[in-house]
């Protein structure tokens, strides 16, 4: 299905009209902050997963980059996301809000510019390949280092930060791998180019602490699901060789969802297939996002409210 409407600066516009001028500091310098959100099919219609948390992080990113204010509140943006998802009619889609410097800032003073907000959606299925979920994927430790927290702000989803991800990802793909694992400037495992990372050893989960990573909302969901399934979860520094020795390693993010790493740097991880703990968590995650486990219903923002659903019935 084709994208029909984009929400741009206050309302829906036809997708072909959602363009930005070439002379735009957001484009030239990567001065923007964005979110990646997924909407899923549920028995009660399409629901956006952890929408409030994503918009909260979007506003946090804007604060970190010190973007000029926009005239929409978090609640307005939450409503705008529901509006654009409903208007495009996808049962499941990826949602991409972007606040970008649309005017001024040619002197690199972000505060001197003006910011705009756009929200688009698209169907994005196999982010790490069709067979990733079942079989797991192959990764290498990148020759590129993840951002130093006083070079780029690792907690903010700043557009310009993604040049670092793109360098690493492109190199890994060129070398024949599916994804790159990135180390932080002190040599510990940080995250992947668009996902956080967990390892499993003796049924316990370990994941790098939040200091130098993007605080993933999927990561947070996985920690809750894992504890609810009875696993212990520790946030502590992870070294490269700890990955090699793990029973299972998996990555998680909105676009990728949950994907096992079956091989890292040419070393088979565990059995060389997506392991049992990863599988159980994939299942629990899938049930949560599709509204099949009421315990996690608070994570879902239904696109149509009950009155709208009745009107359409
Ligand atoms: N780390 C990075 C660097 C990252 O980009 C993401 C999301 C995550 C961790 C996981 O965060 P969360 O989605 O809240 O669980 N990456 C987004 C963009 C991917 C892209 O290629 O663009 C995403 O998954 O939407």
CSV table of C-alpha atoms and ligand atoms in Angstrom, one decimal:
chain,number,residue,atom,x,y,z
A,1,UNK,CA,0.0,0.0,0.0
A,2,UNK,CA,1.1,3.5,-0.8
A,3,UNK,CA,1.6,6.4,1.7
A,4,UNK,CA,-1.3,8.8,1.2
A,5,UNK,CA,-0.9,11.4,4.0
A,6,UNK,CA,1.9,12.9,6.0
A,7,UNK,CA,1.3,15.0,9.1
A,8,UNK,CA,3.3,18.2,8.6
A,9,UNK,CA,3.3,21.3,10.8
A,10,UNK,CA,-0.2,21.0,12.2
A,11,UNK,CA,-2.2,18.8,9.9
A,12,UNK,CA,-2.4,16.1,7.2
A,13,UNK,CA,-1.1,16.9,3.7
A,14,UNK,CA,-1.0,14.7,0.6
A,15,UNK,CA,2.2,12.7,0.7
A,16,UNK,CA,3.5,14.2,-2.5
A,17,UNK,CA,3.3,17.7,-1.0
A,18,UNK,CA,5.3,16.7,2.1
A,19,UNK,CA,8.6,18.0,0.7
A,20,UNK,CA,11.3,20.2,2.3
A,21,UNK,CA,13.3,23.0,0.6
A,22,UNK,CA,16.8,22.1,-0.4
A,23,UNK,CA,18.2,25.1,1.6
A,24,UNK,CA,17.5,23.7,5.0
A,25,UNK,CA,19.9,23.3,7.9
A,26,UNK,CA,18.2,20.2,9.1
A,27,UNK,CA,19.2,18.5,5.9
A,28,UNK,CA,22.7,20.1,5.5
A,29,UNK,CA,23.9,19.5,9.1
A,30,UNK,CA,21.7,16.7,10.4
A,31,UNK,CA,20.0,19.0,12.8
A,32,UNK,CA,16.9,17.1,13.6
A,33,UNK,CA,15.6,14.5,16.1
A,34,UNK,CA,13.4,11.6,15.3
A,35,UNK,CA,11.6,8.6,16.6
A,36,UNK,CA,10.9,5.1,15.2
A,37,UNK,CA,7.6,3.7,16.5
A,38,UNK,CA,5.6,0.7,15.4
A,39,UNK,CA,1.8,0.3,15.1
A,40,UNK,CA,0.5,-3.3,15.3
A,41,UNK,CA,-2.6,-5.2,14.3
A,42,UNK,CA,-4.6,-6.2,17.4
A,43,UNK,CA,-8.1,-7.6,17.9
A,44,UNK,CA,-9.2,-4.1,18.8
A,45,UNK,CA,-7.8,-2.5,15.7
A,46,UNK,CA,-4.4,-0.9,15.1
A,47,UNK,CA,-2.5,0.0,18.2
A,48,UNK,CA,0.7,2.1,18.5
A,49,UNK,CA,3.3,0.4,20.8
A,50,UNK,CA,4.5,2.6,23.8
A,51,UNK,CA,3.5,5.8,22.0
A,52,UNK,CA,3.7,8.1,25.0
A,53,UNK,CA,7.2,6.8,25.8
A,54,UNK,CA,8.4,7.4,22.2
A,55,UNK,CA,7.1,11.0,22.2
A,56,UNK,CA,8.6,11.6,25.6
A,57,UNK,CA,12.0,10.5,24.2
A,58,UNK,CA,11.4,12.7,21.1
A,59,UNK,CA,10.9,15.7,23.3
A,60,UNK,CA,14.0,14.7,25.4
A,61,UNK,CA,16.1,14.5,22.2
A,62,UNK,CA,14.9,18.0,21.2
A,63,UNK,CA,15.9,19.2,24.6
A,64,UNK,CA,19.4,17.7,24.4
A,65,UNK,CA,20.0,19.2,20.9
A,66,UNK,CA,18.5,22.4,22.2
A,67,UNK,CA,16.2,22.7,19.2
A,68,UNK,CA,14.0,25.8,19.0
A,69,UNK,CA,10.5,25.2,20.5
A,70,UNK,CA,7.7,23.8,18.5
A,71,UNK,CA,4.1,24.8,19.1
A,72,UNK,CA,2.8,21.3,19.8
A,73,UNK,CA,2.7,19.6,23.2
A,74,UNK,CA,3.4,15.9,23.8
A,75,UNK,CA,-0.3,15.2,23.9
A,76,UNK,CA,-0.8,17.0,20.5
A,77,UNK,CA,2.0,14.9,19.0
A,78,UNK,CA,0.5,11.7,20.4
A,79,UNK,CA,-2.8,12.6,18.8
A,80,UNK,CA,-1.1,13.5,15.5
A,81,UNK,CA,0.5,10.1,15.4
A,82,UNK,CA,-2.9,8.4,15.9
A,83,UNK,CA,-4.3,10.7,13.2
A,84,UNK,CA,-1.6,9.9,10.6
A,85,UNK,CA,-1.8,6.1,11.3
A,86,UNK,CA,-5.6,6.1,11.0
A,87,UNK,CA,-5.6,8.3,7.8
A,88,UNK,CA,-3.2,6.0,5.9
A,89,UNK,CA,-5.1,2.9,6.8
A,90,UNK,CA,-2.2,0.5,7.3
A,91,UNK,CA,-3.1,-2.3,9.7
A,92,UNK,CA,0.6,-2.4,10.8
A,93,UNK,CA,3.2,0.2,10.1
A,94,UNK,CA,6.3,2.0,11.2
A,95,UNK,CA,5.9,5.6,12.3
A,96,UNK,CA,8.6,8.2,11.8
A,97,UNK,CA,8.2,11.6,13.6
A,98,UNK,CA,11.0,14.1,12.8
A,99,UNK,CA,11.6,17.5,14.4
A,100,UNK,CA,14.1,19.3,12.2
A,101,UNK,CA,15.6,22.8,11.8
A,102,UNK,CA,13.6,24.1,8.8
A,103,UNK,CA,14.8,27.7,8.8
A,104,UNK,CA,17.9,29.6,9.9
A,105,UNK,CA,20.9,28.1,11.8
A,106,UNK,CA,23.3,28.6,8.9
A,107,UNK,CA,25.7,29.9,11.6
A,108,UNK,CA,25.4,26.6,13.4
A,109,UNK,CA,23.6,28.2,16.3
A,110,UNK,CA,20.7,25.8,16.7
A,111,UNK,CA,18.8,28.3,18.9
A,112,UNK,CA,18.8,30.9,16.0
A,113,UNK,CA,16.7,28.6,13.8
A,114,UNK,CA,13.1,27.6,13.5
A,115,UNK,CA,11.9,24.0,13.9
A,116,UNK,CA,9.3,22.0,12.0
A,117,UNK,CA,7.6,18.7,12.8
A,118,UNK,CA,6.6,16.0,10.3
A,119,UNK,CA,5.2,12.5,10.8
A,120,UNK,CA,5.2,9.8,8.1
A,121,UNK,CA,4.4,6.1,8.2
A,122,UNK,CA,5.4,3.2,6.0
A,123,UNK,CA,5.2,-0.6,5.9
A,124,UNK,CA,8.6,-1.9,7.1
A,125,UNK,CA,8.7,-5.6,7.7
A,126,UNK,CA,12.0,-7.4,7.5
A,127,UNK,CA,14.5,-4.8,8.8
A,128,UNK,CA,17.3,-7.4,9.2
A,129,UNK,CA,16.1,-9.8,6.5
A,130,UNK,CA,13.3,-12.2,6.0
A,131,UNK,CA,14.8,-15.2,7.9
A,132,UNK,CA,16.3,-13.1,10.7
A,133,UNK,CA,13.6,-13.9,13.3
A,134,UNK,CA,13.8,-17.7,12.8
A,135,UNK,CA,17.4,-18.3,12.1
A,136,UNK,CA,19.2,-15.3,13.6
A,137,UNK,CA,21.7,-13.1,11.8
A,138,UNK,CA,25.5,-12.8,11.5
A,139,UNK,CA,27.3,-9.7,13.0
A,140,UNK,CA,30.8,-8.4,13.4
A,141,UNK,CA,32.4,-6.0,15.8
A,142,UNK,CA,32.7,-2.8,13.8
A,143,UNK,CA,36.0,-1.1,13.1
A,144,UNK,CA,34.1,2.1,13.9
A,145,UNK,CA,33.7,3.2,17.5
A,146,UNK,CA,30.3,4.3,18.9
A,147,UNK,CA,30.0,7.9,19.9
A,148,UNK,CA,31.9,9.3,22.8
A,149,UNK,CA,29.2,10.8,25.0
A,150,UNK,CA,30.9,14.2,24.9
A,151,UNK,CA,31.2,14.1,21.1
A,152,UNK,CA,27.7,13.3,20.2
A,153,UNK,CA,24.8,12.9,22.6
A,154,UNK,CA,24.1,9.2,22.7
A,155,UNK,CA,20.8,9.3,24.5
A,156,UNK,CA,19.2,11.6,21.9
A,157,UNK,CA,18.0,10.3,18.6
A,158,UNK,CA,19.7,13.1,16.6
A,159,UNK,CA,19.6,12.6,12.8
A,160,UNK,CA,23.3,13.5,12.5
A,161,UNK,CA,24.2,10.7,15.0
A,162,UNK,CA,23.2,8.2,12.4
A,163,UNK,CA,26.2,8.9,10.1
A,164,UNK,CA,28.2,6.9,12.6
A,165,UNK,CA,25.6,4.0,12.4
A,166,UNK,CA,25.6,4.3,8.6
A,167,UNK,CA,29.4,4.0,8.4
A,168,UNK,CA,29.4,0.9,10.6
A,169,UNK,CA,26.4,-0.8,9.0
A,170,UNK,CA,27.6,-0.2,5.4
A,171,UNK,CA,31.0,-1.6,6.3
A,172,UNK,CA,29.5,-4.7,7.9
A,173,UNK,CA,27.1,-5.3,5.0
A,174,UNK,CA,30.0,-4.9,2.5
A,175,UNK,CA,32.0,-7.5,4.5
A,176,UNK,CA,29.1,-9.9,4.2
A,177,UNK,CA,27.5,-9.5,7.7
A,178,UNK,CA,24.0,-8.5,8.5
A,179,UNK,CA,24.7,-6.1,11.4
A,180,UNK,CA,27.5,-4.3,13.2
A,181,UNK,CA,28.2,-4.4,16.9
A,182,UNK,CA,29.7,-1.1,18.1
A,183,UNK,CA,32.1,-0.7,21.1
A,184,UNK,CA,32.1,2.4,23.1
A,185,UNK,CA,35.3,4.6,23.3
A,186,UNK,CA,36.6,2.6,26.3
A,187,UNK,CA,36.2,-0.7,24.4
A,188,UNK,CA,33.0,-2.1,26.0
A,189,UNK,CA,30.0,-3.2,24.0
A,190,UNK,CA,27.6,-0.3,23.4
A,191,UNK,CA,24.9,-1.3,21.0
A,192,UNK,CA,24.3,-2.0,17.3
A,193,UNK,CA,23.7,0.5,14.6
A,194,UNK,CA,20.0,0.6,15.2
A,195,UNK,CA,19.4,-1.8,18.1
A,196,UNK,CA,20.3,-2.5,21.7
A,197,UNK,CA,22.0,-5.8,22.6
A,198,UNK,CA,21.5,-8.5,25.2
A,199,UNK,CA,23.4,-11.6,26.0
A,200,UNK,CA,22.1,-14.6,27.8
A,201,UNK,CA,24.3,-16.8,30.0
A,202,UNK,CA,22.9,-19.5,32.3
A,203,UNK,CA,19.4,-18.1,31.7
A,204,UNK,CA,20.4,-14.7,33.0
A,205,UNK,CA,20.3,-11.6,30.8
A,206,UNK,CA,23.0,-9.1,30.7
A,207,UNK,CA,22.9,-5.8,28.8
A,208,UNK,CA,25.2,-2.7,28.7
A,209,UNK,CA,24.3,0.1,31.1
A,210,UNK,CA,22.6,3.2,29.7
A,211,UNK,CA,25.5,5.7,30.0
A,212,UNK,CA,26.6,5.6,26.4
A,213,UNK,CA,23.7,4.0,24.5
A,214,UNK,CA,20.3,5.0,23.2
A,215,UNK,CA,17.9,4.0,26.0
A,216,UNK,CA,15.8,1.7,23.8
A,217,UNK,CA,12.1,1.4,24.5
A,218,UNK,CA,12.2,-2.2,23.2
A,219,UNK,CA,15.2,-2.8,25.6
A,220,UNK,CA,13.0,-1.6,28.4
A,221,UNK,CA,10.1,-3.8,27.3
A,222,UNK,CA,12.4,-6.8,27.0
A,223,UNK,CA,13.7,-6.2,30.6
A,224,UNK,CA,10.2,-6.2,31.9
A,225,UNK,CA,9.2,-9.3,29.9
A,226,UNK,CA,12.3,-11.2,30.9
A,227,UNK,CA,11.8,-10.5,34.6
A,228,UNK,CA,8.1,-11.4,34.3
A,229,UNK,CA,9.3,-14.8,32.8
A,230,UNK,CA,11.5,-15.3,35.8
A,231,UNK,CA,14.9,-14.4,34.3
A,232,UNK,CA,17.3,-12.1,36.1
A,233,UNK,CA,18.5,-9.1,34.1
A,234,UNK,CA,21.7,-7.2,34.9
A,235,UNK,CA,22.8,-3.9,33.4
A,236,UNK,CA,26.6,-4.0,33.5
A,237,UNK,CA,29.5,-3.5,31.2
A,238,UNK,CA,29.9,-6.2,28.5
A,239,UNK,CA,33.2,-7.1,26.8
A,240,UNK,CA,33.6,-8.4,23.3
A,241,UNK,CA,34.7,-11.9,24.5
A,242,UNK,CA,31.7,-12.1,26.8
A,243,UNK,CA,29.6,-12.1,23.6
A,244,UNK,CA,31.6,-15.0,22.2
A,245,UNK,CA,31.1,-17.0,25.3
A,246,UNK,CA,27.3,-16.3,25.7
A,247,UNK,CA,24.7,-19.0,25.3
A,248,UNK,CA,22.6,-16.5,23.3
A,249,UNK,CA,23.0,-13.0,22.0
A,250,UNK,CA,20.1,-11.0,20.6
A,251,UNK,CA,19.5,-7.4,19.5
A,252,UNK,CA,16.3,-5.5,19.9
A,253,UNK,CA,14.8,-2.3,18.6
A,254,UNK,CA,11.6,-0.9,17.1
A,255,UNK,CA,12.5,-1.6,13.5
A,256,UNK,CA,14.3,-4.9,14.1
A,257,UNK,CA,12.1,-6.1,16.9
A,258,UNK,CA,14.0,-9.0,18.5
A,259,UNK,CA,16.6,-10.9,16.4
A,260,UNK,CA,19.1,-13.5,17.6
A,261,UNK,CA,22.8,-13.2,16.6
A,262,UNK,CA,23.9,-16.7,15.5
A,263,UNK,CA,27.5,-15.8,14.7
A,264,UNK,CA,29.8,-12.9,15.8
A,265,UNK,CA,33.2,-12.3,14.3
A,266,UNK,CA,33.1,-15.8,12.7
A,267,UNK,CA,32.4,-17.5,16.0
A,268,UNK,CA,29.2,-19.5,16.4
A,269,UNK,CA,27.1,-18.3,19.3
A,270,UNK,CA,25.6,-21.0,21.4
A,271,UNK,CA,23.9,-23.6,19.2
A,272,UNK,CA,24.2,-21.3,16.1
A,273,UNK,CA,20.5,-20.8,16.0
A,274,UNK,CA,18.1,-18.5,17.8
A,275,UNK,CA,18.2,-19.8,21.3
A,276,UNK,CA,15.3,-20.8,23.6
A,277,UNK,CA,15.4,-17.7,25.9
A,278,UNK,CA,15.4,-15.4,22.8
A,279,UNK,CA,12.5,-17.4,21.3
A,280,UNK,CA,10.5,-17.2,24.5
A,281,UNK,CA,11.0,-13.5,24.7
A,282,UNK,CA,10.2,-13.0,21.0
A,283,UNK,CA,6.9,-14.9,21.7
A,284,UNK,CA,6.2,-12.8,24.7
A,285,UNK,CA,7.0,-9.6,22.8
A,286,UNK,CA,4.8,-10.6,19.9
A,287,UNK,CA,1.9,-11.3,22.3
A,288,UNK,CA,2.4,-7.9,24.0
A,289,UNK,CA,2.5,-5.8,20.9
A,290,UNK,CA,-0.5,-7.6,19.3
A,291,UNK,CA,-2.6,-7.1,22.4
A,292,UNK,CA,-2.7,-10.8,23.2
A,293,UNK,CA,-1.5,-10.4,26.8
A,294,UNK,CA,-3.7,-8.1,28.9
A,295,UNK,CA,-0.9,-7.6,31.4
A,296,UNK,CA,0.8,-5.3,28.9
A,297,UNK,CA,-2.3,-3.6,27.5
A,298,UNK,CA,-1.1,-0.3,29.0
A,299,UNK,CA,1.7,-0.3,26.4
A,300,UNK,CA,-0.8,0.0,23.6
A,301,UNK,CA,-2.4,3.2,22.3
A,302,UNK,CA,-5.3,2.2,20.2
A,303,UNK,CA,-5.6,4.3,17.1
A,304,UNK,CA,-9.4,4.5,17.1
A,305,UNK,CA,-11.1,5.1,20.4
A,306,UNK,CA,-14.1,2.8,21.2
A,307,UNK,CA,-16.7,5.5,20.1
A,308,UNK,CA,-15.0,5.8,16.7
A,309,UNK,CA,-14.8,2.0,16.4
A,310,UNK,CA,-18.6,1.7,17.1
A,311,UNK,CA,-19.3,4.4,14.5
A,312,UNK,CA,-17.4,2.5,11.8
A,313,UNK,CA,-18.9,-0.9,12.7
B,1,LIG,N1,20.1,2.0,19.5
B,1,LIG,C1,20.1,2.7,18.4
B,1,LIG,C2,21.3,3.3,17.9
B,1,LIG,C3,18.9,2.8,17.7
B,1,LIG,O1,18.9,3.6,16.5
B,1,LIG,C4,17.7,2.2,18.1
B,1,LIG,C5,16.4,2.3,17.4
B,1,LIG,C6,17.8,1.5,19.3
B,1,LIG,C7,19.0,1.4,20.0
B,1,LIG,C8,16.6,0.8,19.9
B,1,LIG,O2,15.6,1.7,20.4
B,1,LIG,P1,14.1,1.4,20.4
B,1,LIG,O3,13.6,1.5,19.0
B,1,LIG,O4,13.5,2.5,21.3
B,1,LIG,O5,13.9,0.1,21.0
B,1,LIG,N2,16.6,2.5,16.0
B,1,LIG,C9,15.5,3.0,15.2
B,1,LIG,C10,15.9,3.5,13.8
B,1,LIG,C11,16.4,2.4,12.9
B,1,LIG,C12,16.7,3.0,11.6
B,1,LIG,O6,17.3,2.2,10.8
B,1,LIG,O7,16.2,4.1,11.2
B,1,LIG,C13,14.3,2.0,15.2
B,1,LIG,O8,14.5,0.9,15.4
B,1,LIG,O9,13.2,2.5,14.9
